PDB file of C-alpha atoms in Angstrom:
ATOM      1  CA  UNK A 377      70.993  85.704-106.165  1.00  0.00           C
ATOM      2  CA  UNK A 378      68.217  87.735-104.166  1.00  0.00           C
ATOM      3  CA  UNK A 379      69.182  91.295-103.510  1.00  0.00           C
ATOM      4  CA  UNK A 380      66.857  92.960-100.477  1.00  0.00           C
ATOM      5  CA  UNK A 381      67.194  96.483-100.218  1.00  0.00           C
ATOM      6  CA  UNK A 382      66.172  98.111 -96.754  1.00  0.00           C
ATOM      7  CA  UNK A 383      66.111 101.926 -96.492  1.00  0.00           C
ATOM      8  CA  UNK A 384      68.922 101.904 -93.341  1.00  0.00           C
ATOM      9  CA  UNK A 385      70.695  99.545 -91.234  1.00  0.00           C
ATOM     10  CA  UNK A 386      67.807  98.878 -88.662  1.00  0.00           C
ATOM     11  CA  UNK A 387      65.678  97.722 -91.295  1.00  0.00           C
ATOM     12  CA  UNK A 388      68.126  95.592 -93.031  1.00  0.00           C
ATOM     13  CA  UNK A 389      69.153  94.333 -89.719  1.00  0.00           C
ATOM     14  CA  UNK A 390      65.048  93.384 -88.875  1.00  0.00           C
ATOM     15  CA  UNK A 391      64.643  91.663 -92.466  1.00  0.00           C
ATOM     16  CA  UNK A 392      67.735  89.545 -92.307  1.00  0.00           C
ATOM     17  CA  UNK A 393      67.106  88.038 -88.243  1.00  0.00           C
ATOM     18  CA  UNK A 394      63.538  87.412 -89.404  1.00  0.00           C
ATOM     19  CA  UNK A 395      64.739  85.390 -92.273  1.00  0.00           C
ATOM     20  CA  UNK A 396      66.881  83.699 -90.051  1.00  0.00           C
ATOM     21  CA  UNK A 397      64.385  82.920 -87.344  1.00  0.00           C
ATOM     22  CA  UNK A 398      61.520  81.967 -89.613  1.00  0.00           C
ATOM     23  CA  UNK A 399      64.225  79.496 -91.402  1.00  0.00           C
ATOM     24  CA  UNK A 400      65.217  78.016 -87.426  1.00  0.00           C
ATOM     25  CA  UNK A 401      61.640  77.803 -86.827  1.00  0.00           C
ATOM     26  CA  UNK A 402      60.334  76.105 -90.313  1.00  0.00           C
ATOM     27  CA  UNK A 403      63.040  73.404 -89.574  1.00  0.00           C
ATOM     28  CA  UNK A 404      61.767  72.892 -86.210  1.00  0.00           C
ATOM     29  CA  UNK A 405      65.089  70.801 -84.996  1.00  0.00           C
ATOM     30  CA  UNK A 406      65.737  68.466 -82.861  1.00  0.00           C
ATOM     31  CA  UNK A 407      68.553  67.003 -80.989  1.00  0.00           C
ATOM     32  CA  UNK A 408      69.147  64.616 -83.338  1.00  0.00           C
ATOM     33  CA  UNK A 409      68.807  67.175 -86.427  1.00  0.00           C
ATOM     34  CA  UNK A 410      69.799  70.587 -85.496  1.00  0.00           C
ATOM     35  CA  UNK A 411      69.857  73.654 -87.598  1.00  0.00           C
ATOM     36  CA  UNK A 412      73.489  74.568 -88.586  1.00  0.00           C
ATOM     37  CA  UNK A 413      73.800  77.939 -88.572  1.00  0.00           C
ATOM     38  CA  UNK A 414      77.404  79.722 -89.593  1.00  0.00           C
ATOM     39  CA  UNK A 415      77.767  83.245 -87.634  1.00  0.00           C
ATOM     40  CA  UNK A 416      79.848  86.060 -88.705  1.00  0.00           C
ATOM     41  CA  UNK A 417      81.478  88.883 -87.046  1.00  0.00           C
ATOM     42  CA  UNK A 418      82.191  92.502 -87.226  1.00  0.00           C
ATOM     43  CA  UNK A 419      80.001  95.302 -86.733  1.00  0.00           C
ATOM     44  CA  UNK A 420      77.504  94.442 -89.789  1.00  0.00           C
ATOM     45  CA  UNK A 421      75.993  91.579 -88.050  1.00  0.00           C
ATOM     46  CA  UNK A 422      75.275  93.534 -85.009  1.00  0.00           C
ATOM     47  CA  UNK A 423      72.018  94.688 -85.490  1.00  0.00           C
ATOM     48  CA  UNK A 424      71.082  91.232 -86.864  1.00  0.00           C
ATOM     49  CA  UNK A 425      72.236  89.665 -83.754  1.00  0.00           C
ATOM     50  CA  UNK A 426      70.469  92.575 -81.520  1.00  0.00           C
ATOM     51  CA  UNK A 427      66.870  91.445 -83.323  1.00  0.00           C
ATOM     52  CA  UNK A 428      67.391  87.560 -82.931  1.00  0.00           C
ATOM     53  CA  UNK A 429      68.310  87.936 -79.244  1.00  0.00           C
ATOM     54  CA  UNK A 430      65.192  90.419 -79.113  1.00  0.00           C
ATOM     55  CA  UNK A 431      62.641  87.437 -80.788  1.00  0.00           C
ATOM     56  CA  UNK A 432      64.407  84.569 -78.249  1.00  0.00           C
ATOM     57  CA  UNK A 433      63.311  86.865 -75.760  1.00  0.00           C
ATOM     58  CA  UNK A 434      59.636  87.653 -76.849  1.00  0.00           C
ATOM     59  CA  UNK A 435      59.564  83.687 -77.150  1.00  0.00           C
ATOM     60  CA  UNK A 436      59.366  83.916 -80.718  1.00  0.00           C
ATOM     61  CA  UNK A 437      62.724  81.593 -81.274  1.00  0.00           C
ATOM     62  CA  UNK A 438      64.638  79.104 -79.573  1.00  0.00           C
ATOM     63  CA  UNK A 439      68.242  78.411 -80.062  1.00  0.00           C
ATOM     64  CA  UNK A 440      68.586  75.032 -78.185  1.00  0.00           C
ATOM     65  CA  UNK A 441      68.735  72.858 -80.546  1.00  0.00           C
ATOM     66  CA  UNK A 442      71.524  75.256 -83.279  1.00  0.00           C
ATOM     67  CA  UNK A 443      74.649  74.614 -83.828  1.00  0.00           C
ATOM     68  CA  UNK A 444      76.982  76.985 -84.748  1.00  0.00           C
ATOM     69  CA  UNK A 445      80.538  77.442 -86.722  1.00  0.00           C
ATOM     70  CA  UNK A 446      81.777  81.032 -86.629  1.00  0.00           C
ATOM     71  CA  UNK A 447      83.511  81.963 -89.950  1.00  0.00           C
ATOM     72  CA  UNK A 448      86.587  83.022 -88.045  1.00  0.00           C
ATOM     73  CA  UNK A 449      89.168  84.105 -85.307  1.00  0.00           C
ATOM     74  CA  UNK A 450      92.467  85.843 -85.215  1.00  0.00           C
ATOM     75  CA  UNK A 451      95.623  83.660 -84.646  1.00  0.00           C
ATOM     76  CA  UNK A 452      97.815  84.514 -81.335  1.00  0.00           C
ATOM     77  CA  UNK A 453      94.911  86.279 -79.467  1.00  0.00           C
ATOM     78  CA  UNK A 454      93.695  84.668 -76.052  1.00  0.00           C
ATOM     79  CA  UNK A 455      90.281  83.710 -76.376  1.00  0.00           C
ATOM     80  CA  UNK A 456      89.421  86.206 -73.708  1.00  0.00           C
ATOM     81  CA  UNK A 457      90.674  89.318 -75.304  1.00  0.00           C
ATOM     82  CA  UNK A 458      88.308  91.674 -75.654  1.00  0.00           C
ATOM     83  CA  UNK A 459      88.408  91.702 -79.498  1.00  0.00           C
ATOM     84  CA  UNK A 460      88.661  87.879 -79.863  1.00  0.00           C
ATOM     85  CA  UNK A 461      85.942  86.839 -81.888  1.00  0.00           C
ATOM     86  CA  UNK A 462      85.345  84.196 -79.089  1.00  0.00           C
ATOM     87  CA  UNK A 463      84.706  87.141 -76.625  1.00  0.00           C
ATOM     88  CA  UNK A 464      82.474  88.992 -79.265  1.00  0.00           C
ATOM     89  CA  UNK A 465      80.184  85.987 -80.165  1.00  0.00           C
ATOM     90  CA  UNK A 466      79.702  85.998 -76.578  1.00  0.00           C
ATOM     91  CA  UNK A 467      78.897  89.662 -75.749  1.00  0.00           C
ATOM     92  CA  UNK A 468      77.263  90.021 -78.507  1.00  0.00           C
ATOM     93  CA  UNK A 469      75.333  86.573 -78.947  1.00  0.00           C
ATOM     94  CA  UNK A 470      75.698  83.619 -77.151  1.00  0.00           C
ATOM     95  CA  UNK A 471      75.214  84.873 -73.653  1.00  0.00           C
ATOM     96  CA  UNK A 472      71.612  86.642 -74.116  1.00  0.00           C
ATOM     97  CA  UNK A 473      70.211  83.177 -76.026  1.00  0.00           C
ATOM     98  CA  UNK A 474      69.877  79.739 -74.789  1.00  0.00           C
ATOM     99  CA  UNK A 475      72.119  78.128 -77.144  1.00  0.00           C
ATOM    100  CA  UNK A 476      74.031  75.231 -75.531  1.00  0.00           C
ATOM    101  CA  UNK A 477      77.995  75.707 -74.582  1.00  0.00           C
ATOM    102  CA  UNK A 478      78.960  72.196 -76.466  1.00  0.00           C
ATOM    103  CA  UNK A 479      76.615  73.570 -79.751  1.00  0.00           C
ATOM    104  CA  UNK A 480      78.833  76.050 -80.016  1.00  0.00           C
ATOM    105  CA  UNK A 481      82.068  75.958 -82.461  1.00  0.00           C
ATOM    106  CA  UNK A 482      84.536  78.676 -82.950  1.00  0.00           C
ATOM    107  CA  UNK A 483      88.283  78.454 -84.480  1.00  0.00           C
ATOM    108  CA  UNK A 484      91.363  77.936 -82.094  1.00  0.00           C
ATOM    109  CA  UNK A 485      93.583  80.601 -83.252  1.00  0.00           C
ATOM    110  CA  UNK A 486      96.166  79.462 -80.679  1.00  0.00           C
ATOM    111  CA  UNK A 487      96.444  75.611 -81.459  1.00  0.00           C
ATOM    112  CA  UNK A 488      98.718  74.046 -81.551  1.00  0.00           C
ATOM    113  CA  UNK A 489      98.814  73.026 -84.937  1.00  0.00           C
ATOM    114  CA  UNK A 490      97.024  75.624 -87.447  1.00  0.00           C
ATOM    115  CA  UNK A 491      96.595  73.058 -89.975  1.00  0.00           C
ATOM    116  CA  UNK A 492      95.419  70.293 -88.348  1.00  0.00           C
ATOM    117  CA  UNK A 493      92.791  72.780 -86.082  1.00  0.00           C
ATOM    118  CA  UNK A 494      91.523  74.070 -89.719  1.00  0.00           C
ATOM    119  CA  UNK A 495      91.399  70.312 -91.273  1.00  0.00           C
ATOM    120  CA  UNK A 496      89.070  69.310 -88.515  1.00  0.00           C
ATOM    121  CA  UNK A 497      86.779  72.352 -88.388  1.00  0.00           C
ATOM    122  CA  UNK A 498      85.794  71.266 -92.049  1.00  0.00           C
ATOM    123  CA  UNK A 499      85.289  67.350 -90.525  1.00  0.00           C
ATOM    124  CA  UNK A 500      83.066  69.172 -87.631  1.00  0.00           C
ATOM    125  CA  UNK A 501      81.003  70.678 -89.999  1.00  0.00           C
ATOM    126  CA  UNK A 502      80.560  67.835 -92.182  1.00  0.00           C
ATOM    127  CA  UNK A 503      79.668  65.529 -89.409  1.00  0.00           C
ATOM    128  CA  UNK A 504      76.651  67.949 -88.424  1.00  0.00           C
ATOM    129  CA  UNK A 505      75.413  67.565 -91.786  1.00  0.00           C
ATOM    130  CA  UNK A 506      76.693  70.730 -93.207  1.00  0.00           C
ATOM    131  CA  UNK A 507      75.554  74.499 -92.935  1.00  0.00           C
ATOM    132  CA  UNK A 508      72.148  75.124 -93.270  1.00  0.00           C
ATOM    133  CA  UNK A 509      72.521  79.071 -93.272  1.00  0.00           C
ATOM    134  CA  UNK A 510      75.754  80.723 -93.204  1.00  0.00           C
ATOM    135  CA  UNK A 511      75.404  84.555 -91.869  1.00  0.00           C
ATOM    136  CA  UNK A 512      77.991  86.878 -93.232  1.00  0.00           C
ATOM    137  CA  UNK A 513      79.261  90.422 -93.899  1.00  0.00           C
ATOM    138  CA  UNK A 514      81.605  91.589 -96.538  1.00  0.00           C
ATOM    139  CA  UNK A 515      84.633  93.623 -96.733  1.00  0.00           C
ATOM    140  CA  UNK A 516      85.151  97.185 -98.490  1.00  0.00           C
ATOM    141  CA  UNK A 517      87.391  94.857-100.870  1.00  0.00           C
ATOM    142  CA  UNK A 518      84.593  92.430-101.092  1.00  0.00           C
ATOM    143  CA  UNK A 519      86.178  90.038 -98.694  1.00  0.00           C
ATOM    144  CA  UNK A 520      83.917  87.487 -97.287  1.00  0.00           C
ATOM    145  CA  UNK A 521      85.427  86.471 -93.867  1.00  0.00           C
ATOM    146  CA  UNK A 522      89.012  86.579 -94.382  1.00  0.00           C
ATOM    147  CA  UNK A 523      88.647  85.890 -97.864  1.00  0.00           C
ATOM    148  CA  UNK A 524      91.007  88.196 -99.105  1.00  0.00           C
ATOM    149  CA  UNK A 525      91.080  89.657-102.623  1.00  0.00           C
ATOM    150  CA  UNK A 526      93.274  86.433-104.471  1.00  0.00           C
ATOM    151  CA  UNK A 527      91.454  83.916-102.235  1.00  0.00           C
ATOM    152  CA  UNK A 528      90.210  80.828-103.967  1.00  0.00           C
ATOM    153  CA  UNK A 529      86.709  80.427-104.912  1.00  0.00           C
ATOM    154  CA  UNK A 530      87.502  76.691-103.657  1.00  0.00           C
ATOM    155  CA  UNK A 531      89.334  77.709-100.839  1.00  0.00           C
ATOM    156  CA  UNK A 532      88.344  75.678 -97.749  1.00  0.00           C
ATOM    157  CA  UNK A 533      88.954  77.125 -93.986  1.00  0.00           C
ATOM    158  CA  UNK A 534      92.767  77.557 -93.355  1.00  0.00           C
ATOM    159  CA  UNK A 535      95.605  80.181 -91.796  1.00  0.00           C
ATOM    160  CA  UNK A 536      95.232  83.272 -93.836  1.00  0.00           C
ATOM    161  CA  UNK A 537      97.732  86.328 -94.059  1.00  0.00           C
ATOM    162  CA  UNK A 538      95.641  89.494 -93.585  1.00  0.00           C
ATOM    163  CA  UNK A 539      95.966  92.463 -96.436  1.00  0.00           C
ATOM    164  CA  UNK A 540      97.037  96.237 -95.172  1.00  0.00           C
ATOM    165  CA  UNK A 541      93.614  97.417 -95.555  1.00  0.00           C
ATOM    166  CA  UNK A 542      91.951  94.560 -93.699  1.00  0.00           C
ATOM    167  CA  UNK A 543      94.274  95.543 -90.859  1.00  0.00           C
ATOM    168  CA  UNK A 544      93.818  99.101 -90.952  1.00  0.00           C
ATOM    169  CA  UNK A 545      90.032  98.985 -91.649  1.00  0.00           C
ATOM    170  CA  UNK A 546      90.100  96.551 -88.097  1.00  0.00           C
ATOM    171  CA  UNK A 547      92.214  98.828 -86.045  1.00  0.00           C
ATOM    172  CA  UNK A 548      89.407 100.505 -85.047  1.00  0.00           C
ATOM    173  CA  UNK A 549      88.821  97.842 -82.475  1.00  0.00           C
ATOM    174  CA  UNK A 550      92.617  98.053 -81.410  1.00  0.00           C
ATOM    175  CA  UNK A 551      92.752 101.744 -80.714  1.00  0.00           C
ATOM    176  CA  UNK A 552      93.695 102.699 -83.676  1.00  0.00           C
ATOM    177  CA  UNK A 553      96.968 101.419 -83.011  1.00  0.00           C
ATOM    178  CA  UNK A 554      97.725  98.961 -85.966  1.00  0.00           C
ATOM    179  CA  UNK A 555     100.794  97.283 -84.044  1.00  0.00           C
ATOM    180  CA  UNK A 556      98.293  95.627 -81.879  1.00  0.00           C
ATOM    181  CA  UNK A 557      95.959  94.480 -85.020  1.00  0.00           C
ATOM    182  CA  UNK A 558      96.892  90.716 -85.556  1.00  0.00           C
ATOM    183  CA  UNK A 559      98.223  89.858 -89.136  1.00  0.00           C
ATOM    184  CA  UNK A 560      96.963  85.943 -89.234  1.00  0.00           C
ATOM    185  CA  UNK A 561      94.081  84.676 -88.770  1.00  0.00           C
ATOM    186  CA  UNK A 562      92.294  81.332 -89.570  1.00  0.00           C
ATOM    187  CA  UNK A 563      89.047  81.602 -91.792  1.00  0.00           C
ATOM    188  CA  UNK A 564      86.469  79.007 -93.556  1.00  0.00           C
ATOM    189  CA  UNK A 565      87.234  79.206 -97.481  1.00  0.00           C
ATOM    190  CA  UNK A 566      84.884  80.474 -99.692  1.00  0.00           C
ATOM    191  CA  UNK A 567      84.509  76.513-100.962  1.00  0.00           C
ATOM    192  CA  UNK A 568      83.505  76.561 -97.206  1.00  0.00           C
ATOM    193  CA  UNK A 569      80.787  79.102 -97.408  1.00  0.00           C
ATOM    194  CA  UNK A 570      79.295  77.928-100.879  1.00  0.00           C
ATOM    195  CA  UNK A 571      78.713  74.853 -99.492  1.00  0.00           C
ATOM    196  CA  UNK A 572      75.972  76.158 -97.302  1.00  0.00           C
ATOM    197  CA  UNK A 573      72.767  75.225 -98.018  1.00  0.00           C
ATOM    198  CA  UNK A 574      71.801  79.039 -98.371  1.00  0.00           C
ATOM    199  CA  UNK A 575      73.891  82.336 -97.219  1.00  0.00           C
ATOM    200  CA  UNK A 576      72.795  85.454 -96.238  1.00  0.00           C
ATOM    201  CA  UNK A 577      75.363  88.336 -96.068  1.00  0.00           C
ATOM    202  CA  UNK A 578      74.002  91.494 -94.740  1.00  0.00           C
ATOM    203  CA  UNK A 579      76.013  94.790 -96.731  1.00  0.00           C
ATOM    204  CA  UNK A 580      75.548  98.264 -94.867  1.00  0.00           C
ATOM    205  CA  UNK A 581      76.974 101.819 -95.366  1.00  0.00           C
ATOM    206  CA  UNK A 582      78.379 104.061 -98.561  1.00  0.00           C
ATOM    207  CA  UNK A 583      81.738 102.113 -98.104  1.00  0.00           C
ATOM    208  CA  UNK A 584      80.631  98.451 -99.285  1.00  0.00           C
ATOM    209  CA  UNK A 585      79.058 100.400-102.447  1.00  0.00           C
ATOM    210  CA  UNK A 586      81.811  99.198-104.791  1.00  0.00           C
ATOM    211  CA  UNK A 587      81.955  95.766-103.238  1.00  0.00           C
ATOM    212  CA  UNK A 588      78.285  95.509-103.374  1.00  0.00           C
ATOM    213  CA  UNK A 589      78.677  96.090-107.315  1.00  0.00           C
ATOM    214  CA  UNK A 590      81.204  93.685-107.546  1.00  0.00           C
ATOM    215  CA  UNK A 591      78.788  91.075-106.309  1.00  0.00           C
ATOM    216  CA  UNK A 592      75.888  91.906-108.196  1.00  0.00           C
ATOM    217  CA  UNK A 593      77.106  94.062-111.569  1.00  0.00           C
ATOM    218  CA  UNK A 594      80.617  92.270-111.908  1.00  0.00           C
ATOM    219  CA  UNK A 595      82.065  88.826-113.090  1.00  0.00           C
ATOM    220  CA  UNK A 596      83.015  86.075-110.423  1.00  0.00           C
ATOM    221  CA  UNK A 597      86.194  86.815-109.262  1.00  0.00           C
ATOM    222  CA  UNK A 598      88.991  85.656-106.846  1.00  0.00           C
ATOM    223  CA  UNK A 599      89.921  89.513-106.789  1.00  0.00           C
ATOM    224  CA  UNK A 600      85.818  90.362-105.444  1.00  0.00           C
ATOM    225  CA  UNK A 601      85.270  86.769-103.801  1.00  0.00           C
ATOM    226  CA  UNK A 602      81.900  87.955-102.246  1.00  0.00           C
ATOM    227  CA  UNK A 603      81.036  87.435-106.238  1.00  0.00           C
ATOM    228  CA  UNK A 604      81.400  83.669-105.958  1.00  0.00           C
ATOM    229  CA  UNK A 605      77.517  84.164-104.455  1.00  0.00           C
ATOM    230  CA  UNK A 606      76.670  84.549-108.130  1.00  0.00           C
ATOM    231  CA  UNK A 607      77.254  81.034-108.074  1.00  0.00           C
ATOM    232  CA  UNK A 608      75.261  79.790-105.341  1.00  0.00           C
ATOM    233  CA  UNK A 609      71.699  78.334-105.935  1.00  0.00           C
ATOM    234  CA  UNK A 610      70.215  80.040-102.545  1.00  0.00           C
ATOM    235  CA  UNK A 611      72.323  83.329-102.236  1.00  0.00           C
ATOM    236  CA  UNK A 612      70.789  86.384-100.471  1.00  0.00           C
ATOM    237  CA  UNK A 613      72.491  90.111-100.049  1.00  0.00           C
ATOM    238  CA  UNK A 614      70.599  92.372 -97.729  1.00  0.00           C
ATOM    239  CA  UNK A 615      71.883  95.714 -98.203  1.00  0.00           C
ATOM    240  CA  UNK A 616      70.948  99.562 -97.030  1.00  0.00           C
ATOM    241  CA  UNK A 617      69.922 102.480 -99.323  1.00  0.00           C
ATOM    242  CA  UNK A 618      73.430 103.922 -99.036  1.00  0.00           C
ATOM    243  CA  UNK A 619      75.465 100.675-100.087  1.00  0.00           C
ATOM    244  CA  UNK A 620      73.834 100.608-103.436  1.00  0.00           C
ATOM    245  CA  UNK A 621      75.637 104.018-104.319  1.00  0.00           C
ATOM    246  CA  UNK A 622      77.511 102.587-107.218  1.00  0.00           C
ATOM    247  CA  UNK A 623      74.858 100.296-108.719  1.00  0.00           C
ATOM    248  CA  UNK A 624      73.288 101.196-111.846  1.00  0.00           C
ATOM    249  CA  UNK A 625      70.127 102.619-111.815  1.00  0.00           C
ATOM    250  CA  UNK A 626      68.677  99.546-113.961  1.00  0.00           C
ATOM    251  CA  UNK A 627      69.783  97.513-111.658  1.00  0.00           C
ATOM    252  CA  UNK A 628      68.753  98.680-108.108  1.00  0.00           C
ATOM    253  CA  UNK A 629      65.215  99.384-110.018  1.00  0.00           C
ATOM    254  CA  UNK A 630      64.864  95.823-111.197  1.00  0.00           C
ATOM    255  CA  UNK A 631      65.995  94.172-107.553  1.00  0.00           C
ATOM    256  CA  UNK A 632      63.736  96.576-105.999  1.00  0.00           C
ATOM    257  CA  UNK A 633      60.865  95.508-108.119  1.00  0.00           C
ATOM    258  CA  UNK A 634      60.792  91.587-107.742  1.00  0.00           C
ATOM    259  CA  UNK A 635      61.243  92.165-103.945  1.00  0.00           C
ATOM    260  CA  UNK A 636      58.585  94.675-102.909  1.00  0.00           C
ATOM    261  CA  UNK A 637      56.052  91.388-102.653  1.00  0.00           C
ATOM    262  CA  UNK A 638      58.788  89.432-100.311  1.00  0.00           C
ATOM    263  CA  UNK A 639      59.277  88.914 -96.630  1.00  0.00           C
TER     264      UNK A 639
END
């Protein structure tokens, strides 16, 4: 595992669209082979999402020929509520890039049948050859998508019951009001996500600190599944100043040592 530490989020935001455009680029794809690219949401990838949309536009990138598979979407919410992850990807996203409508691959929260709509998002991403980068941000309990602390390390992308503090921390996008935060959703496994050719989850602000050690410092763990990366052969956490709060001092000196010569 590579961990890139950026003095804020702008920074960290900058390195990890970079990465992601110089890997689009260096694969140079084509119809016929496209670059798979898994997209988070939330507001970590923001900033990422801000820069890539910045480099389209300077010409630098082209999205025409990426695919995408978002990591999830609530269950019960109309695709065009405004805090749908369909309606985010596209404020947020799709609409400022030329990426094609039919390239595009999000989870049906209101099929219906849950199951069979999860079964075939796997099939979709194994028929386009698998991820080549999945994006991602973690939870304050070390959740990667809706990987909730429990979640198989094998787990593949299913219906998930969402934990109290998952719907707390995301009522800040329902008005506070946690009777309108939805309590299912379906989410790619963590299976799902190590199955990526690489991953790149971006880790901002004093609150990730403890999940942030729990990915580097800890064991793997179903409890911590962001610490399945430990596993992966092409893992890479970009984090801020202020998320590695609770590291040891050992190890934030050591990561920031065989990274100062990196992109």
């Amino acid at each position: 595992m590579r961990l890139i530490i950026e003095p804020d989020y702008l920074t960290l935001s900058r390195w990890a669209a970079d990465y992601v455009a110089a890997k689009i680029k260096a694969a140079n794809p084509t119809p016929e082979k496209p670059f798979v690219l898994g997209c988070p949401t939330g507001s970590s990838p923001i900033g990422l999402y801000k820069r890539l949309i910045e480099l389209y536009k300077k010409g630098e990138i082209s999205f025409e020929n990426v695919v995408t598979f978002n990591m999830d979407e609530y269950v019960g919410l109309a695709e065009d509520h405004p805090e749908s992850y369909h309606s985010f990807m596209w404020k947020h996203f799709f609409s400022h890039i030329n990426i094609k409508k039919e390239n595009i691959h999000i989870l049906n929260g209101n099929a219906k049948n849950l199951e069979e709509e999860c079964a075939n998002y796997e099939k979709a991403i194994k028929d386009a050859g698998g991820i080549d980068l999945f994006l991602g941000g973690v939870g304050q309990d070390g959740h990667i998508a809706f990987n909730e602390p429990g979640s198989s390390l094998t787990s593949v992308t299913r219906k998930k019951e969402l934990t109290s503090d998952t719907i707390i921390a995301n009522s800040r996008f329902f008005d506070y009001d946690l009777d309108k935060v939805p309590r299912v959703a379906l989410t790619v496994g963590v299976g799902t996500v190590m199955a990526a050719k690489e991953v790149l989850i971006v880790c901002n602000g004093h609150g990730k600190a403890r999940a942030l050690k729990h990915a580097v410092e800890g064991g793997v763990s179903q409890m911590w599944t962001i610490s399945a990366l430990q596993l992966h052969p092409h893992a890479i956490i970009v984090c801020d100043e202020t998320a590695t709060d609770e590291l040891k001092v050992g190890t934030y000196k050591y990561f920031k040592d065989i990274e100062k010569d990196n992109l």
